[in-house]
Amino acid sequence: MKHLKKINALLACVLFAVSAYAETVMISVETDNVSMVMGTDKSGELLFYHFGGRIADVSAFKGFRSYRRSDYGTDPMAYPAAGGRYFNEPALAVEYADGYGNTELKYVSHKVVRIDGNVARTEIVLEDRLTSLKVVLVYTSYSREDVITCHTEILNGGKKPVTLKSYYSSSLPVKADKYFLTHFYGAWAREMQVDQEMLTHGIKTIESKKGVRTTHTENPSFMLSLNADGFDENYGEVIAGALAWSGNFRISFQMDETDELNVLAGINPYASEYRLERGKAMVTPDMIYTYSFAGAGQATRNLHDWARRYGCYDSSVMCPALLNSWEGAYFDFNTKTLTDMIDDVKDMGLEMFVLDDGWFGNRYPRNDAKSGLGDWETNVSKLPEGIDYLVRYAHDRGVKFGIWIEPEMVNPKSELAARHPDWVVKSAGREIPQIRSQWLLDLSNPEVQDFVFGVFDRTMQMAPGIDYIKWDANRHVESFGSEHIDRQSHFFVEYVQGFYEVLRRIREKYPEVIVQACASGGGRVEYGALKYFNEVWTSDNTEALSRVFIQYGTNMIYPACVTGSHVSAVPNHQTANVTPLKFRFDVASAGRLGMELQPKDMTAEEREFARKAIASYKEYRDLVFYGDLYRIHSPYGKGDHYALMYVSKDKRRAVVFAYCLRYQGRALVPQFRLYGLDPDMRYSLKELNVDKSRFWGAGKVFDGTYLINQGINPQLMKVYDSAVYYLEAE
Ligand code: GLA
């Protein structure tokens, strides 16, 4: 009898399972033009059918057969786990308490939560029946921007702890004939260089294992041109992706034997096994995807629209045009040096002065990079009047004031290092490597989080109304480890979680201050940091020719409104290159304009030019900040010219930047077609910041069709010739 009861119960279970899957569940995550379609198979696995042009009636997928031979593994899955019949790189790999590593996720339920008219969140619950491990796939769709973000929540519903060996944010299967990858590599002073390649079978990964300054070597973003032999701005289908995570990341592209591509993106599994106690969950960072039907240009514009509305901290605030003290004064200044600079800000029409490194430390004064980090009191011998005096001096003249901090760091030569050796990132018993004579503070430790928050807080309290903070981080992690945490393999993840906790507290208390993320230049250029920071310092390389390449790459993924870009002195301090002041202004004005030099060293003509260029920038900068970016000619392309334009959303105004990057004989005259204008409008065209124009059509009115289909042919034939054109509809 007892036996029979058991069998009945078992039968009921089976029946429930069968009835649950007898009916295929179809899930469509949709934007205005794009959809991701998933559905259950007979066994309850969630398959991934489609990412691309929107499919109106997804019931068409019912009964879908891929004809993939079963010995090639399963059909593409929405979130493949190690185990079962899946043998490509898994999105999730778990080791259970009994040592087994097999996970078989089955669909449980899903719901759609409408956030507002534009945004909806789809949550899909999957579960491994045997171990009760649950995974919630969270897709957020942004209709107008054609962006879908994905992350997961992994919950240990079992009775014993489990170890997550990999836990990616998303798995994206793609099916095309060819996959042409564009990604971004670099180094200090050479960030966001463009690398392009046709993907072949096997795995290609881009990643960082540096913990901090994670975007110097590779950026966690890419573009994928489908069914194409190369990259095209205006034509073809393109997927663009970017991960919002300020720590180690990995994005892998695996083309298997059926020519399907699977893209995994998320936290780098490197040295990061994560133990999940019973009842605990791991929330992975967001992977941001868009799909374009009009080339890479549209993919960029979708990401920028999303970023300005949802991805970056308050893009409605325009970061003021500024003078930064670093390259003009370095560590060598007193109050008078700085008040003179503030006067120069006013004189040239800039809007803010930023006091960079060197203002703090008394026992160990910060007179070079070797001492003082950690001791955040004003240096009384350099600045006896205090910071508040400088802030007042600036504000009295209508100039905003910003200041530099590097709160995650400590010089061994500092009072802080003596007080808190336990706060330093280190591996017990080993020497602590220095980079730029400094150590890293351990943000996985809540005491350190309090300290770092306190540095920001006290800096803000030094004077009422500090307008801007430049937050720097000049080293990465080496010899990783923490005295605070028990499980060393949690260090990399908990550092980033600690970093975000500090930033959350800062934003709660200081929602309005403008904060820049700098990490030796562009070491923190990603959407995880940008949730809290208004802008980034794009690169320590301020030289205009280098900046063309850095900004071209950066703005493929991140909008111009977040990319700090400064005019500096010549010969340039990083490259020794000498470029004309106009070229330097024209390059810097395509981002958030600033200057970083000693204005005293400028001639009267240079100052006059700067005044004019800054005044005209203020007239069109709303286009740079909020307009649609059209890349007209790539700096990597034939002809050695670079051109781009920003167009207002209503297409009534536009600004075009054009540059000659190399002399190559007088024979080649560029022809720039101004895609992005409205063919039905007529535009007046004027050239800015010149006495004599470089284009015969300056001052004339042109039909939109002429500018789009014929374009402009400015005379940019000598190295570093440059031009800025402003167009306005009649
Ligand atoms: C880093 C930054 C620079 C400057 C210096 C100051 O290198 O990227 O912009 O702030 O630190 O030490």
XYZ file of C-alpha atoms and ligand atoms in Angstrom:
742
model
C 0.000 0.000 0.000
C 2.742 2.371 1.083
C 4.527 1.372 -2.078
C 1.512 2.207 -4.208
C 1.186 5.628 -2.599
C 4.766 6.358 -3.490
C 4.194 5.332 -7.104
C 1.075 7.472 -7.287
C 2.943 10.447 -5.931
C 5.717 9.864 -8.435
C 3.200 9.596 -11.256
C 1.566 12.842 -10.186
C 4.958 14.526 -10.331
C 5.670 13.204 -13.793
C 2.222 14.224 -15.007
C 2.785 17.712 -13.629
C 6.113 17.935 -15.405
C 4.658 16.678 -18.680
C 1.667 18.982 -18.511
C 3.960 21.885 -17.702
C 5.894 21.348 -20.934
C 3.191 19.885 -23.143
C 2.345 23.498 -23.834
C 5.355 25.295 -25.306
C 6.025 28.605 -23.580
C 7.139 31.382 -25.919
C 8.785 34.543 -24.564
C 9.473 37.608 -26.638
C 11.488 40.549 -25.301
C 10.705 43.440 -27.612
C 11.665 46.975 -28.503
C 10.278 49.116 -31.334
C 12.329 47.326 -33.993
C 14.050 44.391 -32.336
C 13.106 41.236 -30.513
C 14.728 38.419 -28.599
C 12.670 35.257 -28.763
C 12.972 32.282 -26.427
C 10.836 29.212 -25.915
C 10.696 25.956 -23.997
C 11.349 22.598 -25.619
C 9.724 19.316 -24.650
C 12.084 18.756 -21.759
C 11.499 22.241 -20.343
C 14.827 23.693 -21.379
C 14.668 27.334 -22.425
C 15.968 27.649 -25.977
C 17.069 30.896 -27.558
C 15.585 31.307 -31.028
C 16.217 34.797 -32.222
C 17.839 38.199 -31.720
C 17.270 40.639 -34.550
C 14.433 42.303 -36.428
C 11.194 42.157 -34.500
C 9.036 39.108 -35.092
C 5.407 40.030 -34.644
C 3.887 36.601 -34.084
C 6.198 34.396 -32.058
C 3.747 31.509 -32.051
C 5.363 30.756 -35.442
C 8.237 29.220 -33.472
C 6.026 26.522 -31.978
C 7.216 23.213 -33.333
C 10.443 24.791 -34.584
C 13.139 22.280 -35.460
C 16.756 23.253 -35.971
C 17.757 19.937 -37.596
C 20.926 20.113 -35.562
C 22.247 16.587 -35.126
C 21.837 15.561 -31.533
C 25.507 14.615 -31.151
C 26.396 18.285 -31.738
C 24.842 19.114 -28.391
C 21.673 20.998 -27.623
C 20.104 23.767 -29.639
C 21.221 27.232 -28.456
C 19.972 27.840 -24.956
C 19.006 31.072 -23.227
C 21.409 30.418 -20.339
C 23.510 27.296 -20.879
C 24.966 25.639 -17.801
C 27.870 23.189 -17.620
C 26.435 19.698 -17.748
C 23.547 18.022 -19.467
C 24.197 17.766 -23.178
C 25.802 21.200 -23.482
C 29.488 21.255 -24.261
C 30.279 24.750 -25.518
C 31.619 27.320 -23.062
C 28.852 27.535 -20.412
C 27.333 30.703 -18.994
C 27.037 29.017 -15.608
C 29.266 26.404 -14.001
C 28.458 25.238 -10.488
C 30.130 22.807 -8.157
C 27.718 21.328 -5.625
C 28.532 20.198 -2.087
C 28.804 16.572 -3.239
C 31.427 17.567 -5.814
C 29.203 17.105 -8.872
C 29.240 19.839 -11.494
C 26.183 19.061 -13.582
C 23.416 21.676 -13.781
C 20.274 21.232 -15.866
C 18.103 24.335 -15.809
C 14.428 24.012 -16.655
C 11.821 26.687 -17.163
C 9.614 27.393 -14.140
C 7.764 30.636 -14.838
C 8.112 34.118 -16.211
C 6.538 37.525 -15.848
C 6.700 40.862 -17.569
C 6.746 44.021 -15.480
C 6.020 47.237 -17.352
C 8.096 50.007 -15.812
C 6.767 52.836 -17.982
C 5.765 53.530 -21.571
C 9.296 52.859 -22.802
C 10.747 50.266 -20.435
C 9.665 46.740 -19.557
C 11.363 44.038 -17.521
C 10.988 40.339 -18.304
C 11.984 37.932 -15.548
C 12.308 34.256 -16.380
C 12.779 31.737 -13.580
C 14.765 28.572 -14.324
C 15.585 25.835 -11.863
C 17.721 22.766 -11.533
C 15.275 20.263 -10.049
C 17.864 18.097 -8.367
C 19.772 20.806 -6.550
C 17.119 23.577 -6.279
C 19.534 26.082 -7.765
C 17.441 28.853 -9.293
C 18.436 31.311 -11.989
C 16.339 34.351 -12.824
C 17.123 35.782 -16.257
C 16.311 39.482 -16.239
C 15.880 41.250 -19.582
C 15.068 44.952 -19.611
C 13.886 46.357 -22.907
C 14.113 50.027 -23.895
C 11.696 50.410 -26.798
C 12.709 53.657 -28.434
C 16.450 53.008 -28.108
C 16.253 49.398 -29.377
C 18.353 48.367 -26.393
C 17.929 45.223 -24.292
C 19.990 44.727 -21.152
C 20.431 41.327 -19.514
C 21.634 40.049 -16.185
C 20.981 37.071 -13.961
C 20.181 36.405 -10.338
C 21.530 33.064 -9.192
C 19.948 31.749 -6.010
C 21.069 28.789 -3.981
C 17.731 27.209 -3.049
C 19.390 23.974 -1.899
C 20.344 22.933 1.599
C 24.113 23.153 1.245
C 26.514 25.793 -0.051
C 27.489 25.692 -3.723
C 30.460 27.147 -5.581
C 29.878 29.233 -8.691
C 32.823 28.705 -11.009
C 31.510 30.877 -13.812
C 28.465 33.100 -13.681
C 28.175 35.211 -16.782
C 25.551 37.919 -17.140
C 24.314 36.758 -20.481
C 24.625 34.226 -23.223
C 23.689 35.359 -26.710
C 23.453 32.876 -29.562
C 23.791 34.445 -33.011
C 23.340 32.840 -36.401
C 24.870 34.423 -39.502
C 27.162 33.431 -42.348
C 30.005 35.636 -41.175
C 30.879 37.521 -38.019
C 33.146 40.550 -38.248
C 34.259 41.695 -34.814
C 35.284 45.218 -33.811
C 36.708 45.636 -30.326
C 38.848 48.092 -28.427
C 42.295 47.538 -26.980
C 44.882 49.908 -25.617
C 47.127 50.913 -22.790
C 47.887 53.942 -20.688
C 47.832 57.020 -22.973
C 46.596 54.866 -25.873
C 43.119 53.767 -24.935
C 40.285 52.512 -27.164
C 42.273 51.641 -30.266
C 40.181 49.772 -32.788
C 40.936 46.131 -33.570
C 38.959 44.295 -36.211
C 38.897 40.707 -37.315
C 36.779 38.079 -38.957
C 35.875 35.495 -36.340
C 36.782 31.914 -37.057
C 35.937 28.669 -35.292
C 37.034 28.368 -31.705
C 36.948 30.942 -28.925
C 38.039 34.559 -29.034
C 37.979 36.417 -25.718
C 38.452 39.987 -24.615
C 39.003 40.464 -20.923
C 40.651 42.143 -17.969
C 42.240 40.593 -14.899
C 43.496 43.872 -13.439
C 40.744 44.491 -10.865
C 41.050 48.273 -11.179
C 41.895 50.292 -14.328
C 40.141 47.437 -16.098
C 39.587 49.282 -19.367
C 43.184 50.074 -20.228
C 44.003 46.780 -21.921
C 40.624 45.926 -23.426
C 37.280 47.626 -23.134
C 34.242 45.500 -22.165
C 32.417 46.367 -25.366
C 32.300 45.388 -29.018
C 30.480 45.552 -32.318
C 29.654 42.567 -34.438
C 28.882 43.113 -38.125
C 26.815 40.204 -39.407
C 27.043 38.606 -42.846
C 29.734 41.107 -43.760
C 33.384 41.050 -44.739
C 34.058 44.290 -42.951
C 32.791 47.189 -40.950
C 30.293 49.619 -42.399
C 28.976 52.813 -40.846
C 25.703 52.988 -42.717
C 24.735 49.578 -44.007
C 24.206 46.113 -42.680
C 23.117 44.449 -39.473
C 25.259 45.090 -36.422
C 25.041 43.950 -32.818
C 26.749 46.183 -30.277
C 27.351 45.145 -26.682
C 28.817 46.688 -23.531
C 29.138 45.321 -20.011
C 28.422 47.513 -16.980
C 31.051 46.226 -14.541
C 34.038 48.007 -13.012
C 36.068 44.869 -12.307
C 37.496 41.888 -14.128
C 35.382 41.010 -17.139
C 35.369 38.531 -19.934
C 33.481 38.539 -23.197
C 33.917 35.395 -25.235
C 32.862 34.634 -28.791
C 32.651 30.957 -29.586
C 31.937 29.792 -33.116
C 31.055 26.126 -33.036
C 31.024 23.406 -35.689
C 27.545 24.417 -36.856
C 28.826 27.968 -37.502
C 26.677 29.355 -34.709
C 28.266 31.999 -32.572
C 27.697 32.239 -28.858
C 28.606 35.421 -27.018
C 29.135 35.157 -23.263
C 29.620 38.357 -21.302
C 30.115 38.989 -17.621
C 32.388 38.886 -14.607
C 35.682 37.163 -15.419
C 35.754 33.705 -13.793
C 39.509 34.216 -13.284
C 40.385 33.687 -9.581
C 36.768 34.419 -8.710
C 35.026 31.221 -7.660
C 32.105 32.356 -5.587
C 30.635 30.365 -2.743
C 26.892 30.818 -2.362
C 25.571 29.872 1.023
C 22.115 28.349 1.257
C 19.423 30.941 0.529
C 21.927 33.448 -0.855
C 21.916 35.010 -4.303
C 24.479 36.436 -6.691
C 23.312 39.275 -8.931
C 25.440 39.657 -12.052
C 26.071 42.998 -13.812
C 24.082 44.211 -16.794
C 25.136 43.389 -20.327
C 23.780 46.005 -22.696
C 22.835 45.010 -26.235
C 21.519 46.831 -29.229
C 20.798 45.707 -32.773
C 21.106 47.967 -35.799
C 19.845 47.510 -39.341
C 21.752 50.549 -40.602
C 25.367 49.761 -39.845
C 27.635 50.594 -36.933
C 26.523 54.224 -36.923
C 22.985 53.362 -35.864
C 24.285 50.900 -33.245
C 26.328 53.740 -31.739
C 23.398 56.132 -31.789
C 21.159 53.574 -30.050
C 23.751 53.070 -27.306
C 24.281 56.820 -26.895
C 20.542 57.458 -26.620
C 20.239 54.720 -24.022
C 23.331 55.915 -22.154
C 22.187 59.513 -21.905
C 18.745 58.506 -20.733
C 19.455 55.465 -18.584
C 23.103 54.462 -18.498
C 25.122 57.451 -17.266
C 24.727 59.521 -14.152
C 22.535 62.515 -14.984
C 23.536 63.384 -18.534
C 21.143 66.322 -18.420
C 23.874 68.218 -16.572
C 26.357 69.661 -19.037
C 29.805 69.438 -17.562
C 31.264 72.961 -17.808
C 34.182 73.856 -20.087
C 37.131 73.827 -17.694
C 40.789 74.508 -17.044
C 42.575 71.677 -15.203
C 45.795 72.515 -13.341
C 47.678 69.243 -13.979
C 49.740 69.756 -17.122
C 49.997 73.504 -16.442
C 51.348 73.276 -12.887
C 51.769 69.596 -11.907
C 52.769 69.556 -8.183
C 54.353 72.972 -8.280
C 51.922 75.706 -7.239
C 50.866 78.081 -4.505
C 47.680 80.046 -3.956
C 48.736 82.747 -6.418
C 49.400 80.206 -9.193
C 45.862 78.947 -8.780
C 44.073 82.291 -8.412
C 45.878 83.432 -11.573
C 44.582 80.350 -13.336
C 41.071 81.119 -12.102
C 41.446 84.628 -13.570
C 42.533 83.025 -16.847
C 39.472 80.790 -16.808
C 37.327 83.881 -16.586
C 39.348 85.744 -19.189
C 39.096 83.013 -21.816
C 35.412 82.296 -21.260
C 35.878 78.899 -19.629
C 33.449 77.998 -16.842
C 35.276 75.958 -14.224
C 38.702 75.564 -12.654
C 39.820 72.113 -11.476
C 42.639 71.816 -8.947
C 44.363 68.516 -9.697
C 46.879 66.493 -7.665
C 49.284 68.071 -5.144
C 47.068 70.075 -2.758
C 47.238 67.814 0.326
C 49.557 66.123 2.867
C 51.520 67.934 5.559
C 53.736 65.499 7.392
C 54.345 63.865 4.000
C 53.594 66.684 1.583
C 52.344 65.671 -1.818
C 55.083 67.355 -3.829
C 55.540 64.412 -6.144
C 53.854 61.038 -6.665
C 55.931 59.389 -3.922
C 54.174 60.591 -0.781
C 51.045 61.898 0.855
C 48.280 59.787 -0.723
C 45.845 58.953 2.041
C 46.460 62.129 4.053
C 43.674 64.316 2.744
C 44.271 67.609 4.577
C 45.181 70.768 2.722
C 48.917 71.349 2.533
C 49.356 74.476 4.635
C 52.667 75.578 3.214
C 51.419 75.577 -0.396
C 47.903 76.787 0.335
C 47.894 78.614 3.704
C 44.615 80.366 2.845
C 42.916 76.994 2.430
C 40.715 75.477 -0.233
C 37.697 77.473 0.887
C 39.524 80.669 -0.052
C 40.090 79.319 -3.578
C 36.486 78.190 -3.918
C 35.262 81.617 -2.844
C 37.743 83.307 -5.172
C 36.384 81.264 -8.084
C 32.720 81.625 -7.194
C 33.069 85.389 -6.689
C 34.159 85.563 -10.319
C 31.374 83.332 -11.586
C 33.774 80.416 -12.061
C 32.901 76.933 -10.791
C 35.423 74.961 -8.757
C 36.479 71.318 -8.919
C 39.111 69.294 -7.077
C 41.040 66.021 -7.515
C 41.050 63.059 -5.118
C 42.350 59.515 -5.349
C 40.596 58.011 -2.338
C 41.206 54.288 -2.980
C 44.979 54.690 -2.761
C 47.770 55.156 -0.254
C 51.459 55.941 -0.547
C 53.591 53.813 1.796
C 55.022 57.190 2.757
C 51.899 58.545 4.440
C 50.336 58.755 7.859
C 47.481 56.539 6.667
C 49.806 53.682 5.679
C 51.383 53.783 9.137
C 47.985 53.823 10.817
C 46.318 51.136 8.716
C 48.622 48.577 7.143
C 45.652 46.178 7.440
C 43.691 48.208 4.888
C 46.052 47.527 2.020
C 45.328 44.947 -0.704
C 47.889 42.206 -0.255
C 48.526 38.522 -0.262
C 49.534 37.430 3.266
C 53.247 36.874 3.738
C 54.202 38.401 0.382
C 55.724 41.685 -0.564
C 53.163 44.313 -1.613
C 54.052 45.520 -5.103
C 53.971 49.265 -5.678
C 52.748 50.952 -8.816
C 53.417 54.701 -9.110
C 54.794 54.437 -5.545
C 51.381 53.504 -4.197
C 49.288 50.712 -2.757
C 45.610 49.983 -3.194
C 43.144 50.168 -0.301
C 40.910 47.170 0.184
C 37.378 48.245 -0.658
C 35.995 44.831 0.208
C 36.455 45.975 3.825
C 33.512 48.096 5.126
C 35.932 50.137 7.276
C 37.781 51.103 4.119
C 34.482 51.872 2.417
C 33.705 54.274 5.285
C 37.131 55.856 4.923
C 36.798 56.312 1.152
C 33.315 57.741 1.518
C 34.742 60.007 4.238
C 37.479 61.316 1.915
C 34.840 62.394 -0.580
C 32.581 63.757 2.147
C 35.300 65.755 3.897
C 36.565 67.131 0.603
C 33.072 68.364 -0.172
C 32.866 69.902 3.301
C 36.116 71.860 2.862
C 34.136 74.642 1.272
C 30.502 75.169 0.471
C 29.534 74.569 -3.122
C 32.389 72.519 -4.566
C 31.019 71.814 -8.016
C 33.101 68.929 -9.340
C 35.243 66.056 -8.117
C 37.822 64.284 -10.250
C 38.116 60.765 -8.780
C 41.358 59.127 -9.848
C 42.748 55.586 -9.468
C 46.324 55.255 -10.609
C 47.115 51.612 -10.163
C 45.584 48.202 -10.677
C 45.542 45.085 -8.493
C 48.663 42.972 -8.167
C 49.231 40.205 -5.649
C 45.532 40.194 -4.872
C 44.190 39.418 -1.435
C 42.444 40.874 1.574
C 42.973 40.603 5.303
C 39.313 41.302 5.736
C 37.605 38.514 3.810
C 37.673 34.783 4.548
C 37.400 33.567 0.981
C 40.147 35.077 -1.096
C 38.426 34.070 -4.323
C 35.682 36.586 -3.445
C 38.129 39.475 -3.424
C 37.747 40.728 -6.991
C 33.947 40.721 -6.849
C 33.704 42.176 -3.358
C 36.128 44.981 -4.216
C 33.755 46.141 -6.959
C 30.696 45.682 -4.765
C 32.440 47.815 -2.109
C 33.279 50.447 -4.721
C 29.625 50.613 -5.799
C 28.443 50.795 -2.185
C 30.642 53.850 -1.612
C 29.409 55.472 -4.823
C 25.807 54.746 -3.862
C 26.306 56.518 -0.537
C 28.010 59.424 -2.254
C 25.165 59.856 -4.716
C 22.618 59.664 -1.933
C 24.306 62.544 -0.142
C 25.630 64.467 -3.155
C 23.228 63.948 -6.048
C 24.252 67.126 -7.796
C 28.025 67.334 -7.726
C 29.609 66.468 -11.069
C 32.012 63.549 -10.651
C 34.579 62.403 -13.195
C 35.960 58.852 -13.294
C 39.645 58.932 -14.053
C 41.952 55.937 -13.733
C 45.312 57.055 -15.141
C 43.177 58.450 -17.940
C 40.761 55.967 -19.492
C 41.091 53.058 -17.072
C 37.460 53.176 -15.975
C 35.551 53.812 -19.159
C 32.567 51.501 -18.840
C 28.892 51.616 -18.020
C 29.278 50.192 -14.491
C 31.186 53.277 -13.359
C 29.079 55.598 -15.500
C 25.998 54.773 -13.430
C 27.568 56.979 -10.761
C 29.974 59.230 -12.656
C 28.929 62.047 -14.980
C 31.964 61.738 -17.205
C 35.351 60.090 -17.690
C 38.851 61.360 -18.245
C 39.239 59.732 -21.628
C 43.031 59.489 -21.633
C 46.128 61.017 -20.080
C 47.282 61.478 -23.627
C 46.159 65.035 -24.426
C 47.927 65.169 -27.782
C 45.400 65.920 -30.496
C 46.511 63.408 -33.139
C 46.505 60.551 -30.606
C 43.177 61.824 -29.281
C 41.567 61.456 -32.706
C 42.021 57.686 -32.491
C 41.188 57.471 -28.781
C 38.006 59.512 -29.121
C 36.938 57.748 -32.320
C 37.054 54.398 -30.463
C 35.592 55.713 -27.200
C 32.638 57.403 -28.868
C 31.752 54.284 -30.789
C 30.302 52.996 -27.508
C 30.196 55.958 -25.063
C 28.620 59.347 -25.831
C 30.639 62.517 -26.338
C 28.981 64.168 -23.336
C 30.994 61.890 -21.014
C 34.364 62.192 -22.745
C 36.617 64.821 -21.192
C 38.905 66.268 -23.838
C 41.492 68.981 -23.178
C 43.618 71.377 -25.190
C 47.196 71.184 -23.902
C 50.561 72.789 -24.630
C 53.056 71.952 -27.366
C 55.367 70.104 -27.648
C 52.884 67.715 -26.096
C 53.995 66.305 -22.733
C 53.172 62.712 -23.683
C 54.196 62.459 -27.316
C 56.307 65.593 -27.961
C 54.219 66.172 -31.074
C 53.560 69.760 -32.127
C 50.138 70.514 -33.589
C 48.482 73.872 -34.302
C 46.279 75.364 -31.577
C 43.315 75.283 -33.937
C 43.746 71.548 -34.556
C 43.952 70.987 -30.793
C 40.767 72.992 -30.207
C 38.915 71.348 -33.072
C 39.733 67.874 -31.712
C 38.909 68.717 -28.074
C 35.656 70.447 -29.050
C 34.247 67.165 -30.368
C 33.931 66.035 -26.721
C 33.520 67.848 -23.394
C 35.976 70.685 -23.978
C 38.609 71.728 -21.464
C 42.107 73.143 -21.326
C 45.075 71.755 -19.441
C 48.092 74.055 -19.709
C 49.565 77.167 -18.114
C 47.614 80.022 -19.742
C 50.478 82.390 -18.866
C 52.541 80.628 -21.514
C 50.081 81.458 -24.293
C 50.710 84.364 -26.651
C 48.143 87.147 -27.015
C 47.028 85.705 -30.396
C 46.644 82.240 -28.909
C 44.474 83.617 -26.123
C 42.383 85.504 -28.614
C 41.908 82.331 -30.662
C 41.021 80.374 -27.495
C 38.395 82.982 -26.564
C 36.778 82.682 -29.993
C 36.895 78.878 -30.084
C 35.420 78.581 -26.569
C 32.651 81.066 -27.378
C 31.655 79.201 -30.539
C 31.848 75.835 -28.725
C 29.299 77.111 -26.224
C 26.958 77.887 -29.120
C 26.963 74.351 -30.557
C 27.972 72.107 -27.643
C 24.400 70.957 -27.016
C 24.806 69.130 -30.351
C 28.013 67.443 -29.182
C 26.423 66.486 -25.869
C 22.972 65.438 -27.016
C 23.000 65.167 -30.811
C 23.217 62.081 -33.014
C 26.777 61.122 -33.924
C 27.506 60.335 -37.569
C 31.047 59.160 -38.283
C 31.765 60.443 -41.741
C 35.304 59.268 -42.343
C 37.362 56.907 -40.194
C 40.852 57.945 -39.073
C 41.876 54.361 -39.868
C 40.475 54.675 -43.384
C 42.051 55.527 -46.686
C 42.976 59.147 -47.209
C 44.191 59.988 -43.699
C 41.282 62.254 -42.983
C 38.897 62.072 -40.097
C 35.434 63.605 -40.073
C 32.385 63.330 -37.863
C 29.211 65.248 -37.242
C 26.586 65.709 -34.563
C 23.018 66.397 -35.634
C 20.190 67.651 -33.430
C 17.281 65.264 -32.964
C 15.023 67.456 -35.100
C 17.778 67.592 -37.752
C 17.616 71.374 -37.865
C 21.155 71.968 -36.599
C 24.442 70.152 -37.058
C 28.145 70.606 -36.451
C 30.793 68.944 -38.614
C 34.411 68.393 -37.543
C 36.986 67.517 -40.208
C 40.727 66.945 -39.925
C 43.738 66.049 -42.041
C 45.876 63.613 -40.050
C 48.837 63.146 -42.357
C 50.366 64.851 -45.343
C 50.230 62.669 -48.386
C 50.655 64.928 -51.342
C 48.305 67.623 -52.516
C 46.427 65.312 -54.842
C 43.809 64.017 -52.420
C 40.876 66.266 -51.579
C 38.406 64.678 -49.190
C 34.709 64.468 -49.985
C 32.545 64.206 -46.879
C 28.925 63.191 -47.350
C 26.799 64.550 -44.544
C 24.599 61.586 -43.757
C 22.273 62.418 -40.933
C 20.800 65.606 -42.388
C 17.237 65.845 -43.598
C 16.926 65.692 -47.412
C 13.866 67.927 -47.239
C 15.546 70.776 -45.402
C 17.784 73.565 -46.631
C 20.821 74.391 -44.528
C 22.971 77.477 -44.179
C 26.578 76.429 -43.716
C 29.216 78.480 -41.949
C 32.772 77.750 -40.961
C 33.763 78.515 -37.363
C 36.993 79.789 -35.859
C 38.687 80.917 -39.064
C 39.399 84.159 -40.838
C 39.537 82.456 -44.212
C 37.345 79.488 -44.931
C 38.602 76.161 -46.275
C 35.440 75.388 -48.200
C 34.085 77.280 -51.190
C 30.539 76.718 -49.956
C 30.964 78.400 -46.563
C 28.358 81.121 -46.143
C 26.011 79.540 -48.684
C 22.711 77.746 -48.320
C 22.508 74.128 -49.486
C 19.758 71.705 -50.140
C 19.812 68.663 -47.778
C 20.003 66.315 -50.762
C 23.149 68.036 -51.989
C 24.881 67.738 -48.614
C 23.836 64.116 -48.163
C 24.506 62.837 -51.657
C 27.321 65.075 -52.873
C 28.753 66.337 -49.604
C 31.386 68.941 -48.889
C 34.974 68.962 -50.117
C 36.989 71.190 -47.781
C 40.573 71.955 -48.632
C 42.275 69.935 -45.897
C 45.488 68.900 -47.566
C 48.277 69.702 -45.164
C 48.918 67.811 -42.014
C 46.786 69.057 -39.083
C 44.543 71.233 -41.228
C 41.135 71.157 -39.588
C 37.713 72.730 -39.929
C 34.456 73.081 -38.007
C 31.209 73.722 -39.897
C 27.930 74.753 -38.387
C 24.719 74.023 -40.268
C 21.303 75.375 -39.542
C 18.026 74.746 -41.352
C 16.379 77.809 -42.868
C 46.650 60.580 -13.274
C 45.534 61.292 -14.021
C 46.010 62.661 -14.443
C 46.419 63.448 -13.225
C 47.471 62.684 -12.434
C 47.747 63.354 -11.114
O 47.705 60.274 -14.102
O 45.098 60.526 -15.099
O 45.000 63.339 -15.148
O 45.288 63.698 -12.438
O 47.061 61.353 -12.164
O 48.673 62.667 -10.377
